[in-house]
Every structure is written in C-alpha cells, then in structure tokens.
C-alpha atoms as one frame of an Amber mdcrd trajectory, in Angstrom:
protein
 -99.519  71.817  11.739 -96.715  70.933   9.331 -97.118  69.559   5.869 -95.167
  66.436   4.931 -93.604  65.700   1.555 -92.256  62.733  -0.338 -89.051  63.881
  -2.089 -87.485  61.656  -4.759 -84.243  62.099  -6.704 -83.649  59.606  -9.491
 -80.987  60.436 -12.060 -77.571  59.577 -13.430 -74.487  61.680 -12.780 -71.612
  61.645 -15.253 -68.861  59.117 -14.616 -66.359  61.989 -14.326 -68.281  63.663
 -11.495 -65.591  64.999  -9.137 -64.834  62.905  -6.072 -65.511  65.916  -3.860
 -69.096  66.126  -5.188 -69.605  62.377  -4.714 -68.258  62.666  -1.142 -70.771
  65.416  -0.338 -73.562  63.364  -1.904 -72.553  60.237   0.044 -72.601  62.299
   3.241 -76.074  63.680   2.468 -77.310  60.147   1.714 -76.001  58.893   5.064
 -73.567  56.558   3.286 -70.705  58.356   5.035 -70.846  59.688   8.592 -67.882
  62.031   8.295 -68.669  65.541   7.028 -66.463  66.222   3.955 -63.627  68.671
   4.537 -64.489  72.216   3.517 -68.246  71.625   3.331 -70.023  74.840   4.363
 -72.143  73.984   7.448 -74.398  76.994   6.766 -75.286  75.675   3.307 -75.201
  71.935   4.072 -76.671  71.924   7.563 -77.426  68.210   7.925 -77.698  64.952
   5.958 -80.946  65.770   4.141 -81.098  62.544   2.090 -80.206  60.094   4.859
 -82.968  57.512   5.337 -85.069  57.839   8.468 -85.623  54.352   9.934 -88.988
  55.594  11.254 -90.138  57.130   7.961 -93.888  57.386   7.427 -93.552  56.612
   3.709 -94.844  53.245   2.534 -91.774  51.022   2.280 -89.607  53.593   4.042
 -86.882  55.959   2.913 -84.260  54.880   0.349 -80.691  56.039  -0.355 -78.494
  54.628  -3.110 -75.511  55.885  -5.094 -73.623  53.423  -7.256 -71.541  53.328
 -10.384 -73.533  51.554 -13.083 -72.995  50.351 -16.623 -74.954  52.400 -19.165
 -74.167  50.160 -22.133 -71.518  50.237 -24.845 -70.424  52.756 -27.480 -67.479
  52.518 -29.885 -66.443  49.236 -28.257 -66.183  50.781 -24.776 -68.406  50.245
 -21.772 -70.019  53.457 -20.532 -70.552  54.159 -16.839 -72.458  56.727 -14.774
 -73.330  57.254 -11.122 -76.920  56.146 -10.451 -78.665  58.092  -7.698 -81.910
  57.079  -6.047 -83.145  58.862  -2.963 -86.639  58.839  -1.487 -87.307  60.681
   1.745 -90.075  62.035   3.915 -89.524  65.770   4.581 -91.333  68.351   6.664
 -92.339  71.573   4.930 -89.605  73.402   6.888 -87.005  71.252   5.091 -88.177
  71.983   1.539 -85.667  74.833   1.172 -82.964  72.136   1.235 -84.250  70.955
  -2.142 -82.323  73.789  -3.796 -79.112  72.766  -1.984 -79.299  69.261  -3.468
 -80.427  70.422  -6.918 -77.513  72.893  -7.048 -75.125  70.070  -6.115 -76.442
  67.685  -8.787 -77.319  69.904 -11.760 -73.797  70.551 -13.148 -73.039  66.801
 -13.210 -76.187  65.284 -14.744 -75.515  62.619 -17.396 -78.593  63.316 -19.530
 -80.978  66.270 -19.545 -84.552  65.622 -18.515 -86.390  64.067 -15.618 -84.606
  64.180 -12.252 -87.289  63.359  -9.709 -90.244  64.918  -7.945 -91.759  66.038
  -4.705 -95.357  65.910  -3.553 -97.302  66.718  -0.421 -98.082  63.337   1.106
-101.825  63.480   0.356-101.538  64.991  -3.128-102.060  62.721  -6.111-100.005
  64.889  -8.486 -96.264  65.314  -7.947 -94.210  68.358  -8.891 -91.556  67.054
 -11.286 -88.139  68.671 -11.539 -85.891  68.413 -14.565 -82.253  69.048 -15.358
 -80.904  70.813 -18.442 -77.725  72.722 -19.357 -76.188  72.466 -15.883 -79.249
  73.738 -14.052 -82.754  72.590 -13.109 -86.271  73.500 -14.125 -88.475  76.016
 -12.353 -89.933  74.881  -9.049 -93.236  75.834  -7.477 -92.791  75.328  -3.743
C-alpha cells in the first residue's frame, strides 16, 4: 500500500529569474502544455506540480506563478515571482521533490521558509528552507 503526501511550495523567486527557468516551472505547474526545448526528459519526467482535478486533498490541488509587487525601495517598485503549489503525491513521486528544489533554489528571493511536505495522516509537516542557492536537509 502506498503512502500519500501533501507537498506545498510557497516562495518568491527573484524578478530576474531567467525565462528558461520560468518556462520549466510553468510546464511543471501545468500552466503550459508544451515541454520547454532542451528540458531533459530523464530528469523532468512529467509535470509534477500540475493540479490533479481528482485530488484527495481538501480543497484540491493548487498551482500559481505570478509576478507580484513586493513594495517600494529607493522610489522604485520591487517585483518577484510568487509561487504557490499544493499537490497530492504518492510516495513513489517523492524523489521528484529534489528536481523541483534544485530548479528553485538558485533563484529564491529571500532565504528561509520554502514550503513543506507531510504524509497525509501526519500532524507535523517536514519544512524545507532555502539559503545561499540551495535548500535545507530533507528527511524523506
């Protein structure tokens, strides 16, 4: 019997995140159906963050990526790419977590909290963080 997980990414990516990275992220989120050119199919096997319309999570899966205002500094408006993804994954899919974390980590706007995962009946999530272009240790 498989275990099921709730996997949540919630973070800001820098406004200067390369378009190629955003294209890969949009594809993973199901916001684009066309696989980005040059994307390694062995590393990025399928759209892991695309919402499942039949998700077992309360309220369903969520996928959002949008450019957002982060306020003002020195008379200029600051922007970043806001990412929110919530999906229901089987335990066999949890290895894909590293694929997404590797994609995001070099482009994080602010170090710190980046999301979590938890087995669907666990009360305590496993939080992951971003810092210095990488992510915190994971206990899968």
